[in-house]
Amino acid sequence: MKIECFDEIDSTNLELKRRLVSGGEHGTIVTADHQTAGRGRLGRQWTEEKGRALTFSILLEPKVPLTETSRFSFVAAVSVAEGIRDVTGLPAMLKWPNDVLVNGKKVCGILLELVAEMAQVQFLIAGIGINVNQKPEDFPEEVREKATSLAICSGHNWARADILEGVLRQLEQNVQLIQQQGFEEIRRKWEALSCVTGQEIQVVQYGKPVLQGIAEGIDDNGSLLVRTAEGTCSVVTGDVSIRDKDGGYHWNA
Ligand code: BTN
């Protein structure tokens, strides 16, 4: 694996997209100490305090049909959770589609982007942002309730290189696993780490009515299966909140 580190860059995902023009290579990794235009899911911004987060993107050449690419976002999420558990011992969990939580708060976000030609995907860019050494006051006020860092959860700082190494170790194994054995084992691992399956949830989907029901798990392409009064629905994209014992829906677990 080839890792390139930048002090500052707009976005590590954008950098890998630029690389593709001059020919990209499977396994190329770009990390940055600081992103000036970090991007999140659903067109959101991703901001991080300089030098405290681990932000990197990896270029994958999955050689699968377009319909199967969403599976790789679960490969990435499982690998991050396993890597964090391995290196720090913290109980990382997963929230659909690919948020990683510790103690019910978000510690990592993943942005999967694909570069496709016809029905065959050429490259996937998996962008991963892990909150490593932030203090509560480093997060913007509007996300302080929802976000945490490995340092906050463990009480001390971590070397970002150790976290990166732990996640890449798992990623390498899990990419091999899905290439050789298909999605089943990754789905099993995701379900085992999921804090959503079996819970009463609410899903906010852009341009659609809010959906409420019981999360039953994920299907073959990673869509969330939600049992509602009208039957089971399959959700492709959206924001999930979990119902607590007081009946309110909360973003976190
Ligand atoms: C989300 O939860 O909305 C996904 C956030 C993904 C952030 C990472 S940081 C590294 C990579 N570069 C980006 O611009 N975004 C991803």
PDB file of C-alpha atoms and ligand atoms in Angstrom:
ATOM      1  CA  MET A   1       0.000   0.000   0.000  1.00  0.00           C
ATOM      2  CA  LYS A   2       1.229   3.447  -0.901  1.00  0.00           C
ATOM      3  CA  ILE A   3       0.411   6.158   1.665  1.00  0.00           C
ATOM      4  CA  GLU A   4       0.860   9.835   0.878  1.00  0.00           C
ATOM      5  CA  CYS A   5       0.539  12.423   3.659  1.00  0.00           C
ATOM      6  CA  PHE A   6      -0.407  16.079   3.167  1.00  0.00           C
ATOM      7  CA  ASP A   7      -0.156  18.861   5.763  1.00  0.00           C
ATOM      8  CA  GLU A   8      -3.165  20.557   4.253  1.00  0.00           C
ATOM      9  CA  ILE A   9      -5.474  19.724   1.378  1.00  0.00           C
ATOM     10  CA  ASP A  10      -9.032  20.587   0.318  1.00  0.00           C
ATOM     11  CA  SER A  11     -10.336  17.020   0.643  1.00  0.00           C
ATOM     12  CA  THR A  12      -8.568  13.673   0.487  1.00  0.00           C
ATOM     13  CA  ASN A  13     -11.492  12.296  -1.576  1.00  0.00           C
ATOM     14  CA  LEU A  14     -11.079  15.108  -4.098  1.00  0.00           C
ATOM     15  CA  GLU A  15      -7.340  14.472  -4.258  1.00  0.00           C
ATOM     16  CA  LEU A  16      -7.929  10.839  -5.189  1.00  0.00           C
ATOM     17  CA  LYS A  17     -10.444  11.921  -7.846  1.00  0.00           C
ATOM     18  CA  ARG A  18      -7.773  14.208  -9.331  1.00  0.00           C
ATOM     19  CA  ARG A  19      -5.310  11.304  -9.294  1.00  0.00           C
ATOM     20  CA  LEU A  20      -7.686   9.196 -11.344  1.00  0.00           C
ATOM     21  CA  VAL A  21      -7.233  11.528 -14.311  1.00  0.00           C
ATOM     22  CA  SER A  22      -3.560  10.573 -14.469  1.00  0.00           C
ATOM     23  CA  GLY A  23      -4.281   6.901 -13.729  1.00  0.00           C
ATOM     24  CA  GLY A  24      -4.975   5.720 -10.192  1.00  0.00           C
ATOM     25  CA  GLU A  25      -3.846   2.534  -8.546  1.00  0.00           C
ATOM     26  CA  HIS A  26      -5.864   0.193  -6.315  1.00  0.00           C
ATOM     27  CA  GLY A  27      -4.775   0.699  -2.713  1.00  0.00           C
ATOM     28  CA  THR A  28      -3.503   4.297  -3.068  1.00  0.00           C
ATOM     29  CA  ILE A  29      -4.042   6.111   0.245  1.00  0.00           C
ATOM     30  CA  VAL A  30      -3.983   9.834   0.881  1.00  0.00           C
ATOM     31  CA  THR A  31      -4.057  11.279   4.402  1.00  0.00           C
ATOM     32  CA  ALA A  32      -4.080  14.902   5.522  1.00  0.00           C
ATOM     33  CA  ASP A  33      -3.353  16.686   8.754  1.00  0.00           C
ATOM     34  CA  HIS A  34      -6.059  19.169   7.853  1.00  0.00           C
ATOM     35  CA  GLN A  35      -8.780  19.412   5.189  1.00  0.00           C
ATOM     36  CA  THR A  36     -10.038  22.838   4.177  1.00  0.00           C
ATOM     37  CA  ALA A  37     -13.081  21.520   2.270  1.00  0.00           C
ATOM     38  CA  GLY A  38     -13.831  18.152   3.862  1.00  0.00           C
ATOM     39  CA  ARG A  39     -17.035  16.615   2.534  1.00  0.00           C
ATOM     40  CA  GLY A  40     -19.638  14.480   4.285  1.00  0.00           C
ATOM     41  CA  ARG A  41     -22.596  12.325   3.268  1.00  0.00           C
ATOM     42  CA  LEU A  42     -25.663  13.830   1.602  1.00  0.00           C
ATOM     43  CA  GLY A  43     -23.739  16.902   0.421  1.00  0.00           C
ATOM     44  CA  ARG A  44     -22.833  18.010   3.947  1.00  0.00           C
ATOM     45  CA  GLN A  45     -19.586  19.624   5.042  1.00  0.00           C
ATOM     46  CA  TRP A  46     -17.105  17.738   7.191  1.00  0.00           C
ATOM     47  CA  THR A  47     -15.003  19.929   9.458  1.00  0.00           C
ATOM     48  CA  GLU A  48     -12.234  18.881  11.773  1.00  0.00           C
ATOM     49  CA  GLU A  49      -9.833  20.603  14.156  1.00  0.00           C
ATOM     50  CA  LYS A  50      -6.340  20.715  12.643  1.00  0.00           C
ATOM     51  CA  GLY A  51      -4.130  17.817  13.662  1.00  0.00           C
ATOM     52  CA  ARG A  52      -6.673  16.029  15.835  1.00  0.00           C
ATOM     53  CA  ALA A  53      -8.657  13.862  13.421  1.00  0.00           C
ATOM     54  CA  LEU A  54      -7.446  11.024  11.253  1.00  0.00           C
ATOM     55  CA  THR A  55      -8.653  11.832   7.746  1.00  0.00           C
ATOM     56  CA  PHE A  56      -7.790   9.629   4.832  1.00  0.00           C
ATOM     57  CA  SER A  57      -9.125   8.222   1.598  1.00  0.00           C
ATOM     58  CA  ILE A  58      -8.349   4.992  -0.133  1.00  0.00           C
ATOM     59  CA  LEU A  59      -8.764   4.096  -3.777  1.00  0.00           C
ATOM     60  CA  LEU A  60     -10.261   0.678  -4.432  1.00  0.00           C
ATOM     61  CA  GLU A  61     -10.764  -1.089  -7.730  1.00  0.00           C
ATOM     62  CA  PRO A  62     -13.503  -3.519  -6.752  1.00  0.00           C
ATOM     63  CA  LYS A  63     -14.239  -5.122 -10.141  1.00  0.00           C
ATOM     64  CA  VAL A  64     -17.919  -5.619  -9.310  1.00  0.00           C
ATOM     65  CA  PRO A  65     -21.123  -4.540 -11.077  1.00  0.00           C
ATOM     66  CA  LEU A  66     -22.497  -1.140 -10.127  1.00  0.00           C
ATOM     67  CA  THR A  67     -25.343  -2.712  -8.117  1.00  0.00           C
ATOM     68  CA  GLU A  68     -22.884  -4.271  -5.665  1.00  0.00           C
ATOM     69  CA  THR A  69     -20.745  -1.232  -4.863  1.00  0.00           C
ATOM     70  CA  SER A  70     -22.792  -0.110  -1.847  1.00  0.00           C
ATOM     71  CA  ARG A  71     -21.553  -3.260  -0.092  1.00  0.00           C
ATOM     72  CA  PHE A  72     -18.128  -1.629   0.174  1.00  0.00           C
ATOM     73  CA  SER A  73     -19.425   1.057   2.493  1.00  0.00           C
ATOM     74  CA  PHE A  74     -20.180  -1.775   4.957  1.00  0.00           C
ATOM     75  CA  VAL A  75     -16.714  -3.222   4.382  1.00  0.00           C
ATOM     76  CA  ALA A  76     -15.277   0.178   5.345  1.00  0.00           C
ATOM     77  CA  ALA A  77     -17.528   0.649   8.400  1.00  0.00           C
ATOM     78  CA  VAL A  78     -16.839  -2.848   9.742  1.00  0.00           C
ATOM     79  CA  SER A  79     -13.097  -2.339   9.228  1.00  0.00           C
ATOM     80  CA  VAL A  80     -13.084   0.971  11.107  1.00  0.00           C
ATOM     81  CA  ALA A  81     -15.045  -0.487  14.035  1.00  0.00           C
ATOM     82  CA  GLU A  82     -12.801  -3.550  14.175  1.00  0.00           C
ATOM     83  CA  GLY A  83      -9.645  -1.422  13.885  1.00  0.00           C
ATOM     84  CA  ILE A  84     -10.762   0.905  16.703  1.00  0.00           C
ATOM     85  CA  ARG A  85     -11.685  -2.065  18.905  1.00  0.00           C
ATOM     86  CA  ASP A  86      -8.336  -3.745  18.219  1.00  0.00           C
ATOM     87  CA  VAL A  87      -6.129  -0.736  18.867  1.00  0.00           C
ATOM     88  CA  THR A  88      -8.017   1.050  21.657  1.00  0.00           C
ATOM     89  CA  GLY A  89     -10.278  -1.592  23.192  1.00  0.00           C
ATOM     90  CA  LEU A  90     -13.192   0.862  22.933  1.00  0.00           C
ATOM     91  CA  PRO A  91     -16.621  -0.683  22.147  1.00  0.00           C
ATOM     92  CA  ALA A  92     -17.115   0.767  18.652  1.00  0.00           C
ATOM     93  CA  MET A  93     -20.589   0.085  17.202  1.00  0.00           C
ATOM     94  CA  LEU A  94     -22.189   0.729  13.819  1.00  0.00           C
ATOM     95  CA  LYS A  95     -25.187   2.826  12.871  1.00  0.00           C
ATOM     96  CA  TRP A  96     -26.687   2.430   9.397  1.00  0.00           C
ATOM     97  CA  PRO A  97     -25.453   3.149   6.868  1.00  0.00           C
ATOM     98  CA  ASN A  98     -21.856   3.612   7.891  1.00  0.00           C
ATOM     99  CA  ASP A  99     -21.431   5.743  11.008  1.00  0.00           C
ATOM    100  CA  VAL A 100     -19.170   4.392  13.715  1.00  0.00           C
ATOM    101  CA  LEU A 101     -20.206   5.242  17.279  1.00  0.00           C
ATOM    102  CA  VAL A 102     -18.572   4.863  20.653  1.00  0.00           C
ATOM    103  CA  ASN A 103     -20.738   5.274  23.764  1.00  0.00           C
ATOM    104  CA  GLY A 104     -23.637   6.283  21.510  1.00  0.00           C
ATOM    105  CA  LYS A 105     -21.833   9.183  19.834  1.00  0.00           C
ATOM    106  CA  LYS A 106     -20.315   9.446  16.369  1.00  0.00           C
ATOM    107  CA  VAL A 107     -16.575   8.864  16.234  1.00  0.00           C
ATOM    108  CA  CYS A 108     -16.194   8.286  12.503  1.00  0.00           C
ATOM    109  CA  GLY A 109     -17.923   9.163   9.251  1.00  0.00           C
ATOM    110  CA  ILE A 110     -17.408   7.479   5.903  1.00  0.00           C
ATOM    111  CA  LEU A 111     -18.034   8.906   2.447  1.00  0.00           C
ATOM    112  CA  LEU A 112     -18.001   6.388  -0.381  1.00  0.00           C
ATOM    113  CA  GLU A 113     -17.819   7.806  -3.898  1.00  0.00           C
ATOM    114  CA  LEU A 114     -17.692   5.871  -7.104  1.00  0.00           C
ATOM    115  CA  VAL A 115     -16.219   6.551 -10.479  1.00  0.00           C
ATOM    116  CA  ALA A 116     -18.133   4.378 -12.922  1.00  0.00           C
ATOM    117  CA  GLU A 117     -18.171   3.679 -16.617  1.00  0.00           C
ATOM    118  CA  MET A 118     -21.240   1.955 -18.094  1.00  0.00           C
ATOM    119  CA  ALA A 119     -22.507  -0.668 -15.620  1.00  0.00           C
ATOM    120  CA  GLN A 120     -19.041  -1.649 -14.408  1.00  0.00           C
ATOM    121  CA  VAL A 121     -17.526   0.385 -11.599  1.00  0.00           C
ATOM    122  CA  GLN A 122     -13.972   1.384 -12.192  1.00  0.00           C
ATOM    123  CA  PHE A 123     -12.966   2.847  -8.851  1.00  0.00           C
ATOM    124  CA  LEU A 124     -14.383   3.456  -5.427  1.00  0.00           C
ATOM    125  CA  ILE A 125     -13.045   6.172  -3.175  1.00  0.00           C
ATOM    126  CA  ALA A 126     -13.610   5.433   0.503  1.00  0.00           C
ATOM    127  CA  GLY A 127     -13.088   8.613   2.553  1.00  0.00           C
ATOM    128  CA  ILE A 128     -12.799   8.036   6.282  1.00  0.00           C
ATOM    129  CA  GLY A 129     -12.733  10.649   9.040  1.00  0.00           C
ATOM    130  CA  ILE A 130     -12.046   9.403  12.570  1.00  0.00           C
ATOM    131  CA  ASN A 131     -12.234  11.733  15.562  1.00  0.00           C
ATOM    132  CA  VAL A 132      -9.088  10.798  17.432  1.00  0.00           C
ATOM    133  CA  ASN A 133      -7.789  13.525  19.751  1.00  0.00           C
ATOM    134  CA  GLN A 134     -10.521  16.187  19.825  1.00  0.00           C
ATOM    135  CA  LYS A 135     -11.737  17.626  23.107  1.00  0.00           C
ATOM    136  CA  PRO A 136     -15.489  18.359  23.440  1.00  0.00           C
ATOM    137  CA  GLU A 137     -14.900  22.068  22.763  1.00  0.00           C
ATOM    138  CA  ASP A 138     -13.151  21.266  19.460  1.00  0.00           C
ATOM    139  CA  PHE A 139     -16.484  20.229  17.934  1.00  0.00           C
ATOM    140  CA  PRO A 140     -18.845  22.894  16.565  1.00  0.00           C
ATOM    141  CA  GLU A 141     -21.599  23.529  19.088  1.00  0.00           C
ATOM    142  CA  GLU A 142     -24.327  22.068  16.877  1.00  0.00           C
ATOM    143  CA  VAL A 143     -22.651  18.629  16.775  1.00  0.00           C
ATOM    144  CA  ARG A 144     -21.206  18.538  20.318  1.00  0.00           C
ATOM    145  CA  GLU A 145     -24.111  16.420  21.602  1.00  0.00           C
ATOM    146  CA  LYS A 146     -23.673  13.871  18.822  1.00  0.00           C
ATOM    147  CA  ALA A 147     -19.914  13.650  18.343  1.00  0.00           C
ATOM    148  CA  THR A 148     -17.107  12.195  20.379  1.00  0.00           C
ATOM    149  CA  SER A 149     -13.453  11.251  19.940  1.00  0.00           C
ATOM    150  CA  LEU A 150     -11.321   8.287  20.906  1.00  0.00           C
ATOM    151  CA  ALA A 151      -9.504  10.558  23.385  1.00  0.00           C
ATOM    152  CA  ILE A 152     -12.745  11.667  25.061  1.00  0.00           C
ATOM    153  CA  CYS A 153     -13.897   8.051  25.368  1.00  0.00           C
ATOM    154  CA  SER A 154     -10.605   6.691  26.693  1.00  0.00           C
ATOM    155  CA  GLY A 155      -9.288   9.643  28.690  1.00  0.00           C
ATOM    156  CA  HIS A 156      -6.019   9.975  26.750  1.00  0.00           C
ATOM    157  CA  ASN A 157      -4.672  10.823  23.301  1.00  0.00           C
ATOM    158  CA  TRP A 158      -3.821   8.275  20.618  1.00  0.00           C
ATOM    159  CA  ALA A 159      -1.176   8.244  17.881  1.00  0.00           C
ATOM    160  CA  ARG A 160      -3.162   8.664  14.670  1.00  0.00           C
ATOM    161  CA  ALA A 161      -0.675   6.427  12.838  1.00  0.00           C
ATOM    162  CA  ASP A 162      -1.570   3.527  15.169  1.00  0.00           C
ATOM    163  CA  ILE A 163      -5.278   3.961  14.475  1.00  0.00           C
ATOM    164  CA  LEU A 164      -4.605   4.173  10.733  1.00  0.00           C
ATOM    165  CA  GLU A 165      -2.520   1.008  10.825  1.00  0.00           C
ATOM    166  CA  GLY A 166      -5.204  -0.866  12.783  1.00  0.00           C
ATOM    167  CA  VAL A 167      -7.978   0.179  10.388  1.00  0.00           C
ATOM    168  CA  LEU A 168      -5.940  -0.602   7.260  1.00  0.00           C
ATOM    169  CA  ARG A 169      -5.096  -4.054   8.601  1.00  0.00           C
ATOM    170  CA  GLN A 170      -8.815  -4.834   8.923  1.00  0.00           C
ATOM    171  CA  LEU A 171      -9.655  -3.168   5.623  1.00  0.00           C
ATOM    172  CA  GLU A 172      -7.167  -5.302   3.745  1.00  0.00           C
ATOM    173  CA  GLN A 173      -8.616  -8.490   5.254  1.00  0.00           C
ATOM    174  CA  ASN A 174     -12.235  -7.455   4.729  1.00  0.00           C
ATOM    175  CA  VAL A 175     -11.704  -6.403   1.091  1.00  0.00           C
ATOM    176  CA  GLN A 176     -10.165  -9.819   0.505  1.00  0.00           C
ATOM    177  CA  LEU A 177     -13.080 -11.453   2.311  1.00  0.00           C
ATOM    178  CA  ILE A 178     -15.750  -9.816   0.149  1.00  0.00           C
ATOM    179  CA  GLN A 179     -13.786 -10.406  -3.068  1.00  0.00           C
ATOM    180  CA  GLN A 180     -13.351 -14.102  -2.294  1.00  0.00           C
ATOM    181  CA  GLN A 181     -16.528 -15.002  -0.410  1.00  0.00           C
ATOM    182  CA  GLY A 182     -19.125 -12.368  -1.313  1.00  0.00           C
ATOM    183  CA  PHE A 183     -21.146 -10.177   1.055  1.00  0.00           C
ATOM    184  CA  GLU A 184     -22.493 -12.720   3.551  1.00  0.00           C
ATOM    185  CA  GLU A 185     -19.655 -12.646   6.105  1.00  0.00           C
ATOM    186  CA  ILE A 186     -19.383  -8.839   5.965  1.00  0.00           C
ATOM    187  CA  ARG A 187     -23.143  -8.602   6.529  1.00  0.00           C
ATOM    188  CA  ARG A 188     -22.830 -10.967   9.512  1.00  0.00           C
ATOM    189  CA  LYS A 189     -20.031  -8.843  10.989  1.00  0.00           C
ATOM    190  CA  TRP A 190     -22.017  -5.634  10.386  1.00  0.00           C
ATOM    191  CA  GLU A 191     -25.122  -7.060  12.080  1.00  0.00           C
ATOM    192  CA  ALA A 192     -23.032  -8.167  15.068  1.00  0.00           C
ATOM    193  CA  LEU A 193     -21.717  -4.614  15.513  1.00  0.00           C
ATOM    194  CA  SER A 194     -24.968  -2.822  14.657  1.00  0.00           C
ATOM    195  CA  CYS A 195     -26.750  -0.740  17.287  1.00  0.00           C
ATOM    196  CA  VAL A 196     -29.753  -0.322  14.966  1.00  0.00           C
ATOM    197  CA  THR A 197     -30.930  -3.863  14.214  1.00  0.00           C
ATOM    198  CA  GLY A 198     -33.949  -4.848  16.305  1.00  0.00           C
ATOM    199  CA  GLN A 199     -34.572  -1.255  17.434  1.00  0.00           C
ATOM    200  CA  GLU A 200     -37.592   0.955  16.879  1.00  0.00           C
ATOM    201  CA  ILE A 201     -36.361   3.588  14.483  1.00  0.00           C
ATOM    202  CA  GLN A 202     -37.357   6.601  12.458  1.00  0.00           C
ATOM    203  CA  VAL A 203     -35.803   7.283   9.046  1.00  0.00           C
ATOM    204  CA  VAL A 204     -35.719  10.738   7.512  1.00  0.00           C
ATOM    205  CA  GLN A 205     -35.331  10.449   3.741  1.00  0.00           C
ATOM    206  CA  TYR A 206     -34.946  13.464   1.482  1.00  0.00           C
ATOM    207  CA  GLY A 207     -38.224  14.265  -0.274  1.00  0.00           C
ATOM    208  CA  LYS A 208     -40.141  11.378   1.329  1.00  0.00           C
ATOM    209  CA  PRO A 209     -42.407  11.024   4.384  1.00  0.00           C
ATOM    210  CA  VAL A 210     -40.693  10.035   7.623  1.00  0.00           C
ATOM    211  CA  LEU A 211     -40.689   6.271   8.065  1.00  0.00           C
ATOM    212  CA  GLN A 212     -41.156   4.548  11.426  1.00  0.00           C
ATOM    213  CA  GLY A 213     -40.733   0.865  12.231  1.00  0.00           C
ATOM    214  CA  ILE A 214     -38.420  -1.848  13.493  1.00  0.00           C
ATOM    215  CA  ALA A 215     -34.981  -2.183  11.861  1.00  0.00           C
ATOM    216  CA  GLU A 216     -34.666  -5.761  10.672  1.00  0.00           C
ATOM    217  CA  GLY A 217     -31.150  -5.641   9.235  1.00  0.00           C
ATOM    218  CA  ILE A 218     -29.645  -5.045   5.818  1.00  0.00           C
ATOM    219  CA  ASP A 219     -30.306  -6.759   2.506  1.00  0.00           C
ATOM    220  CA  ASP A 220     -27.853  -7.968  -0.122  1.00  0.00           C
ATOM    221  CA  ASN A 221     -26.992  -4.454  -1.245  1.00  0.00           C
ATOM    222  CA  GLY A 222     -26.874  -2.880   2.196  1.00  0.00           C
ATOM    223  CA  SER A 223     -30.336  -1.275   2.086  1.00  0.00           C
ATOM    224  CA  LEU A 224     -31.918  -1.043   5.537  1.00  0.00           C
ATOM    225  CA  LEU A 225     -34.970  -3.249   5.989  1.00  0.00           C
ATOM    226  CA  VAL A 226     -37.614  -1.574   8.139  1.00  0.00           C
ATOM    227  CA  ARG A 227     -40.749  -3.414   9.290  1.00  0.00           C
ATOM    228  CA  THR A 228     -43.624  -0.925   9.330  1.00  0.00           C
ATOM    229  CA  ALA A 229     -47.373  -1.291   9.883  1.00  0.00           C
ATOM    230  CA  GLU A 230     -47.744  -1.511   6.077  1.00  0.00           C
ATOM    231  CA  GLY A 231     -45.052  -4.148   5.551  1.00  0.00           C
ATOM    232  CA  THR A 232     -41.263  -4.243   5.195  1.00  0.00           C
ATOM    233  CA  CYS A 233     -39.636  -1.318   3.370  1.00  0.00           C
ATOM    234  CA  SER A 234     -36.134  -1.181   2.004  1.00  0.00           C
ATOM    235  CA  VAL A 235     -34.333   2.121   2.615  1.00  0.00           C
ATOM    236  CA  VAL A 236     -31.473   3.082   0.311  1.00  0.00           C
ATOM    237  CA  THR A 237     -30.466   6.393   1.852  1.00  0.00           C
ATOM    238  CA  GLY A 238     -31.481   8.511   4.835  1.00  0.00           C
ATOM    239  CA  ASP A 239     -30.807   9.464   8.447  1.00  0.00           C
ATOM    240  CA  VAL A 240     -31.773   7.024  11.166  1.00  0.00           C
ATOM    241  CA  SER A 241     -32.865   7.922  14.720  1.00  0.00           C
ATOM    242  CA  ILE A 242     -33.476   5.352  17.433  1.00  0.00           C
ATOM    243  CA  ARG A 243     -36.489   5.424  19.800  1.00  0.00           C
ATOM    244  CA  ASP A 244     -35.578   5.646  23.474  1.00  0.00           C
ATOM    245  CA  LYS A 245     -37.588   4.386  26.451  1.00  0.00           C
ATOM    246  CA  ASP A 246     -39.342   7.756  26.812  1.00  0.00           C
ATOM    247  CA  GLY A 247     -40.696   7.472  23.276  1.00  0.00           C
ATOM    248  CA  GLY A 248     -38.490  10.195  21.737  1.00  0.00           C
ATOM    249  CA  TYR A 249     -36.316   9.531  18.722  1.00  0.00           C
ATOM    250  CA  HIS A 250     -32.633  10.200  19.149  1.00  0.00           C
ATOM    251  CA  TRP A 251     -29.971  10.406  16.550  1.00  0.00           C
ATOM    252  CA  ASN A 252     -27.592   8.329  18.621  1.00  0.00           C
ATOM    253  CA  ALA A 253     -27.908   4.938  20.251  1.00  0.00           C
TER     254      ALA A 253
HETATM  255  C1  BTN B   1     -20.192  11.678   6.974  1.00  0.00           C
HETATM  256  O1  BTN B   1     -20.371  11.138   8.055  1.00  0.00           O
HETATM  257  O2  BTN B   1     -20.964  12.541   6.538  1.00  0.00           O
HETATM  258  C2  BTN B   1     -18.995  11.241   6.152  1.00  0.00           C
HETATM  259  C3  BTN B   1     -17.782  12.044   6.488  1.00  0.00           C
HETATM  260  C4  BTN B   1     -16.549  11.610   5.707  1.00  0.00           C
HETATM  261  C5  BTN B   1     -15.351  12.477   6.015  1.00  0.00           C
HETATM  262  C6  BTN B   1     -14.106  11.946   5.373  1.00  0.00           C
HETATM  263  S1  BTN B   1     -12.662  12.729   5.991  1.00  0.00           S
HETATM  264  C7  BTN B   1     -11.696  12.017   4.734  1.00  0.00           C
HETATM  265  C8  BTN B   1     -12.522  12.075   3.462  1.00  0.00           C
HETATM  266  N1  BTN B   1     -12.365  13.346   2.779  1.00  0.00           N
HETATM  267  C9  BTN B   1     -13.507  14.035   2.729  1.00  0.00           C
HETATM  268  O3  BTN B   1     -13.646  15.152   2.200  1.00  0.00           O
HETATM  269  N2  BTN B   1     -14.484  13.359   3.365  1.00  0.00           N
HETATM  270  C10 BTN B   1     -14.017  12.077   3.851  1.00  0.00           C
END
